[in-house]
Amino acid sequence: EEYDDYGDFDGKYALVVKEDKVSYIDTSNKLLIPFMYDAASPFTDGRALVMKDNLFGLIDENGQELCPCVYSTFNKPGMSCMGFPLAKVSIDEKHGCIDKDGNLVIPCEYEKISFIKHNIIALSNSEGTRIVNSNNDLICMIREPIVLRGYCTSYSGTGRFLKRMNSWNADEAMSCKHNSESSFIACVNEKYGVVNHMGEIIIPFEYNGIIFISTRKYYRAWKSGKSYCFNSNGEIIDNILDYSTIRMD
């Protein structure tokens, strides 16, 4: 059969184009599915993203439709979601999550979804932020909408300095572990604090920045030219140095 265009084989299949529609062929030139989609991705982990009428869906390597083309945006599992068990999808600018089999695990009713770690997700809307696991089981509820941001500690040849991860945003955040529990550095009205796994504020939202020193299990926060240290319960353990002597990037 003649095709208007074709791609290279990536595993079992290659993409082919005919009359502005796409399909896949195997090494024997057999079509996997009819020419019915406007665009499609190569298969990854047995799944491929397909598009029809500017909406996205998911198929498997047998050509079976795992979810129809109903999503306006779609972060494919194993690719855009960097191995997370769920993919973020959107309908009418509201976000939710599906699993690798196309099941809608988190309904499309949130204004923002942040993947905090492999199986911890923050779901935000006007009612606040739900911290859930990948099964959508509630871990805690934060009533005031928050923006989650991450920080790390770096080292240079002239000594330690604090480096803000400017590439991190509300879709990526840091989880800090204490005794197998999780706490989250969060930002409200451009001031930073820490919320524990029960949704309780353990460090108030009044600091210009906060980092977690993982090797010693404590937080360092700064405001008004001074730096403060807190233990995992939010108790001040030391007031130390003028932080203007620390290099900030």
CSV table of C-alpha atoms in Angstrom, one decimal:
chain,number,residue,atom,x,y,z
A,1,GLU,CA,0.0,0.0,0.0
A,2,GLU,CA,1.2,3.5,-0.8
A,3,TYR,CA,1.6,6.0,2.0
A,4,ASP,CA,2.1,9.8,1.8
A,5,ASP,CA,4.7,9.7,4.6
A,6,TYR,CA,6.1,7.3,7.1
A,7,GLY,CA,8.4,7.2,10.1
A,8,ASP,CA,11.1,4.9,11.4
A,9,PHE,CA,10.3,1.7,13.2
A,10,ASP,CA,10.4,2.2,17.0
A,11,GLY,CA,10.0,-1.2,18.4
A,12,LYS,CA,7.1,-3.1,16.7
A,13,TYR,CA,5.6,-0.3,14.8
A,14,ALA,CA,6.2,2.7,12.5
A,15,LEU,CA,3.9,5.7,12.0
A,16,VAL,CA,2.4,6.1,8.5
A,17,VAL,CA,0.4,9.0,7.0
A,18,LYS,CA,-2.3,8.8,4.3
A,19,GLU,CA,-4.6,11.7,3.2
A,20,ASP,CA,-3.7,13.6,6.4
A,21,LYS,CA,-4.6,10.7,8.7
A,22,VAL,CA,-2.2,8.6,10.7
A,23,SER,CA,-1.9,4.9,11.5
A,24,TYR,CA,0.8,2.3,12.4
A,25,ILE,CA,2.3,-0.6,10.4
A,26,ASP,CA,4.2,-3.6,11.7
A,27,THR,CA,7.3,-5.1,10.0
A,28,SER,CA,5.1,-7.1,7.6
A,29,ASN,CA,3.4,-3.8,6.5
A,30,LYS,CA,0.1,-4.7,8.2
A,31,LEU,CA,-2.0,-1.8,9.5
A,32,LEU,CA,-2.6,-1.8,13.2
A,33,ILE,CA,-5.6,0.6,13.1
A,34,PRO,CA,-7.6,2.4,10.4
A,35,PHE,CA,-6.5,5.8,9.3
A,36,MET,CA,-8.7,7.7,11.8
A,37,TYR,CA,-6.5,10.0,13.8
A,38,ASP,CA,-5.1,13.4,12.9
A,39,ALA,CA,-1.8,12.8,14.8
A,40,ALA,CA,-0.2,10.1,17.0
A,41,SER,CA,3.0,9.5,19.0
A,42,PRO,CA,5.3,6.4,18.9
A,43,PHE,CA,4.5,3.7,21.5
A,44,THR,CA,6.1,4.0,24.9
A,45,ASP,CA,5.6,1.2,27.5
A,46,GLY,CA,2.9,-0.2,25.2
A,47,ARG,CA,0.9,3.1,25.0
A,48,ALA,CA,0.6,5.8,22.4
A,49,LEU,CA,-1.0,9.2,22.5
A,50,VAL,CA,-3.5,9.9,19.6
A,51,MET,CA,-5.3,13.1,18.6
A,52,LYS,CA,-8.6,13.7,16.7
A,53,ASP,CA,-10.2,17.1,16.3
A,54,ASN,CA,-7.5,18.7,18.5
A,55,LEU,CA,-8.4,16.4,21.4
A,56,PHE,CA,-6.2,13.6,22.9
A,57,GLY,CA,-6.8,10.0,23.8
A,58,LEU,CA,-4.7,6.8,24.4
A,59,ILE,CA,-4.4,3.5,22.7
A,60,ASP,CA,-2.4,0.3,23.4
A,61,GLU,CA,-0.2,-1.8,21.1
A,62,ASN,CA,-3.2,-3.9,20.1
A,63,GLY,CA,-4.9,-0.9,18.7
A,64,GLN,CA,-7.5,-0.8,21.4
A,65,GLU,CA,-8.7,2.6,22.6
A,66,LEU,CA,-7.9,2.9,26.3
A,67,CYS,CA,-9.6,6.3,26.5
A,68,PRO,CA,-11.4,8.3,23.8
A,69,CYS,CA,-10.1,11.6,22.3
A,70,VAL,CA,-11.8,13.9,24.8
A,71,TYR,CA,-8.9,15.7,26.6
A,72,SER,CA,-7.7,19.2,25.5
A,73,THR,CA,-4.2,18.5,27.1
A,74,PHE,CA,-2.6,15.2,28.0
A,75,ASN,CA,0.8,14.5,29.6
A,76,LYS,CA,1.6,11.0,28.6
A,77,PRO,CA,2.5,8.5,31.3
A,78,GLY,CA,6.2,7.6,31.3
A,79,MET,CA,7.1,10.6,29.2
A,80,SER,CA,5.9,14.1,30.2
A,81,CYS,CA,5.1,12.9,33.7
A,82,MET,CA,8.6,11.5,34.1
A,83,GLY,CA,7.5,8.0,35.3
A,84,PHE,CA,4.7,9.1,37.5
A,85,PRO,CA,1.9,6.5,37.7
A,86,LEU,CA,-0.7,9.1,36.5
A,87,ALA,CA,-0.9,11.4,33.6
A,88,LYS,CA,-2.4,14.9,33.9
A,89,VAL,CA,-5.3,15.6,31.5
A,90,SER,CA,-7.6,18.6,31.0
A,91,ILE,CA,-11.1,19.3,29.9
A,92,ASP,CA,-12.3,22.9,29.5
A,93,GLU,CA,-9.3,24.2,31.5
A,94,LYS,CA,-10.0,21.9,34.4
A,95,HIS,CA,-7.4,19.3,35.3
A,96,GLY,CA,-7.5,15.7,36.4
A,97,CYS,CA,-5.4,12.5,36.1
A,98,ILE,CA,-5.7,9.2,34.4
A,99,ASP,CA,-3.7,6.0,34.9
A,100,LYS,CA,-1.8,4.1,32.2
A,101,ASP,CA,-4.9,2.1,31.2
A,102,GLY,CA,-6.9,5.3,30.5
A,103,ASN,CA,-9.0,5.2,33.7
A,104,LEU,CA,-9.9,8.6,35.1
A,105,VAL,CA,-8.5,8.4,38.7
A,106,ILE,CA,-8.8,12.1,39.6
A,107,PRO,CA,-11.8,13.9,38.0
A,108,CYS,CA,-11.2,17.0,35.8
A,109,GLU,CA,-12.3,19.6,38.3
A,110,TYR,CA,-9.1,21.2,39.6
A,111,GLU,CA,-7.5,24.5,38.6
A,112,LYS,CA,-4.0,23.2,39.2
A,113,ILE,CA,-2.3,19.9,39.8
A,114,SER,CA,1.2,19.6,41.2
A,115,PHE,CA,3.2,16.3,41.1
A,116,ILE,CA,5.1,16.5,44.4
A,117,LYS,CA,6.8,13.1,44.3
A,118,HIS,CA,6.2,9.7,42.7
A,119,ASN,CA,2.9,9.0,44.4
A,120,ILE,CA,2.0,12.3,46.1
A,121,ILE,CA,-0.1,14.9,44.3
A,122,ALA,CA,-1.4,18.4,45.2
A,123,LEU,CA,-4.9,19.2,43.8
A,124,SER,CA,-5.9,22.9,44.0
A,125,ASN,CA,-9.1,24.8,43.4
A,126,SER,CA,-11.0,27.6,45.1
A,127,GLU,CA,-11.8,25.4,48.1
A,128,GLY,CA,-8.1,24.8,48.9
A,129,THR,CA,-5.5,22.1,48.2
A,130,ARG,CA,-6.0,18.4,48.7
A,131,ILE,CA,-2.8,16.4,49.1
A,132,VAL,CA,-3.5,12.9,47.8
A,133,ASN,CA,-1.8,9.7,46.8
A,134,SER,CA,-1.9,8.1,43.3
A,135,ASN,CA,-5.2,6.4,44.2
A,136,ASN,CA,-6.8,9.7,45.0
A,137,ASP,CA,-6.8,8.8,48.7
A,138,LEU,CA,-6.7,12.0,50.9
A,139,ILE,CA,-3.5,12.6,52.9
A,140,CYS,CA,-4.4,16.0,54.1
A,141,MET,CA,-6.4,19.1,53.2
A,142,ILE,CA,-4.9,22.6,53.1
A,143,ARG,CA,-7.8,25.1,53.2
A,144,GLU,CA,-6.0,28.1,51.9
A,145,PRO,CA,-4.9,27.8,48.2
A,146,ILE,CA,-1.1,27.5,48.1
A,147,VAL,CA,1.7,27.4,45.6
A,148,LEU,CA,4.3,24.7,46.2
A,149,ARG,CA,7.9,25.6,45.3
A,150,GLY,CA,11.2,23.7,45.8
A,151,TYR,CA,14.6,24.7,47.1
A,152,CYS,CA,17.9,22.8,47.5
A,153,THR,CA,21.3,23.3,49.1
A,154,SER,CA,24.3,23.6,46.8
A,155,TYR,CA,28.1,23.9,47.4
A,156,SER,CA,30.8,25.9,45.7
A,157,GLY,CA,34.6,26.0,45.9
A,158,THR,CA,34.3,29.0,48.3
A,159,GLY,CA,31.8,27.4,50.6
A,160,ARG,CA,28.2,26.6,51.0
A,161,PHE,CA,25.5,28.8,49.3
A,162,LEU,CA,21.8,28.5,48.9
A,163,LYS,CA,20.4,28.1,45.5
A,164,ARG,CA,16.8,28.6,44.5
A,165,MET,CA,15.7,26.2,41.9
A,166,ASN,CA,14.3,28.8,39.5
A,167,SER,CA,13.2,26.1,37.0
A,168,TRP,CA,10.8,24.7,39.6
A,169,ASN,CA,7.2,25.9,39.6
A,170,ALA,CA,3.8,25.0,40.9
A,171,ASP,CA,3.9,21.7,38.9
A,172,GLU,CA,7.0,20.5,40.8
A,173,ALA,CA,7.6,20.7,44.5
A,174,MET,CA,9.7,19.3,47.3
A,175,SER,CA,8.6,16.7,49.8
A,176,CYS,CA,10.7,16.6,53.1
A,177,LYS,CA,10.7,13.3,55.0
A,178,HIS,CA,10.8,13.0,58.8
A,179,ASN,CA,10.3,9.6,60.4
A,180,SER,CA,8.5,8.3,57.2
A,181,GLU,CA,6.1,11.2,57.3
A,182,SER,CA,6.0,14.0,54.7
A,183,SER,CA,6.0,17.8,55.1
A,184,PHE,CA,5.8,20.4,52.4
A,185,ILE,CA,7.5,23.7,51.9
A,186,ALA,CA,4.7,26.0,50.6
A,187,CYS,CA,4.1,29.6,49.6
A,188,VAL,CA,1.1,31.8,50.5
A,189,ASN,CA,1.0,35.4,49.3
A,190,GLU,CA,4.8,35.2,48.5
A,191,LYS,CA,5.7,34.2,52.0
A,192,TYR,CA,7.0,30.7,52.8
A,193,GLY,CA,6.1,28.2,55.5
A,194,VAL,CA,5.9,24.4,56.1
A,195,VAL,CA,2.8,22.2,56.3
A,196,ASN,CA,2.9,18.7,57.7
A,197,HIS,CA,1.2,15.5,56.4
A,198,MET,CA,-1.9,16.3,58.6
A,199,GLY,CA,-2.3,19.7,56.9
A,200,GLU,CA,-1.1,21.5,60.0
A,201,ILE,CA,1.1,24.6,59.6
A,202,ILE,CA,4.3,23.9,61.6
A,203,ILE,CA,6.3,26.9,60.3
A,204,PRO,CA,4.1,30.0,59.7
A,205,PHE,CA,3.9,31.7,56.3
A,206,GLU,CA,6.1,34.7,57.2
A,207,TYR,CA,9.5,33.9,55.7
A,208,ASN,CA,11.1,35.1,52.4
A,209,GLY,CA,12.4,31.6,51.8
A,210,ILE,CA,12.9,28.2,53.4
A,211,ILE,CA,15.2,25.2,52.6
A,212,PHE,CA,15.3,21.7,54.1
A,213,ILE,CA,18.8,20.4,55.1
A,214,SER,CA,18.2,16.7,54.4
A,215,THR,CA,21.5,15.5,55.9
A,216,ARG,CA,20.6,17.0,59.3
A,217,LYS,CA,16.8,16.9,59.2
A,218,TYR,CA,16.2,20.6,59.8
A,219,TYR,CA,14.7,23.6,58.1
A,220,ARG,CA,16.5,27.0,57.5
A,221,ALA,CA,14.3,30.0,56.9
A,222,TRP,CA,15.1,33.6,56.5
A,223,LYS,CA,13.5,37.1,56.7
A,224,SER,CA,14.5,40.7,57.6
A,225,GLY,CA,18.2,39.9,57.2
A,226,LYS,CA,18.3,37.0,59.6
A,227,SER,CA,18.3,33.2,59.3
A,228,TYR,CA,16.4,30.8,61.6
A,229,CYS,CA,16.7,27.0,62.1
A,230,PHE,CA,13.7,24.8,62.9
A,231,ASN,CA,13.4,21.1,63.7
A,232,SER,CA,10.9,18.8,62.0
A,233,ASN,CA,8.2,19.9,64.6
A,234,GLY,CA,8.6,23.5,63.7
A,235,GLU,CA,10.5,24.5,66.9
A,236,ILE,CA,13.3,27.0,66.6
A,237,ILE,CA,16.6,25.4,67.4
A,238,ASP,CA,18.9,28.2,66.6
A,239,ASN,CA,19.1,31.8,65.4
A,240,ILE,CA,22.2,32.1,63.3
A,241,LEU,CA,24.1,34.6,61.2
A,242,ASP,CA,23.1,37.5,58.9
A,243,TYR,CA,22.1,35.6,55.7
A,244,SER,CA,23.3,38.5,53.5
A,245,THR,CA,26.7,36.8,53.8
A,246,ILE,CA,25.4,33.8,52.0
A,247,ARG,CA,25.3,33.8,48.2
A,248,MET,CA,21.8,33.6,46.8
A,249,ASP,CA,21.3,32.7,43.1
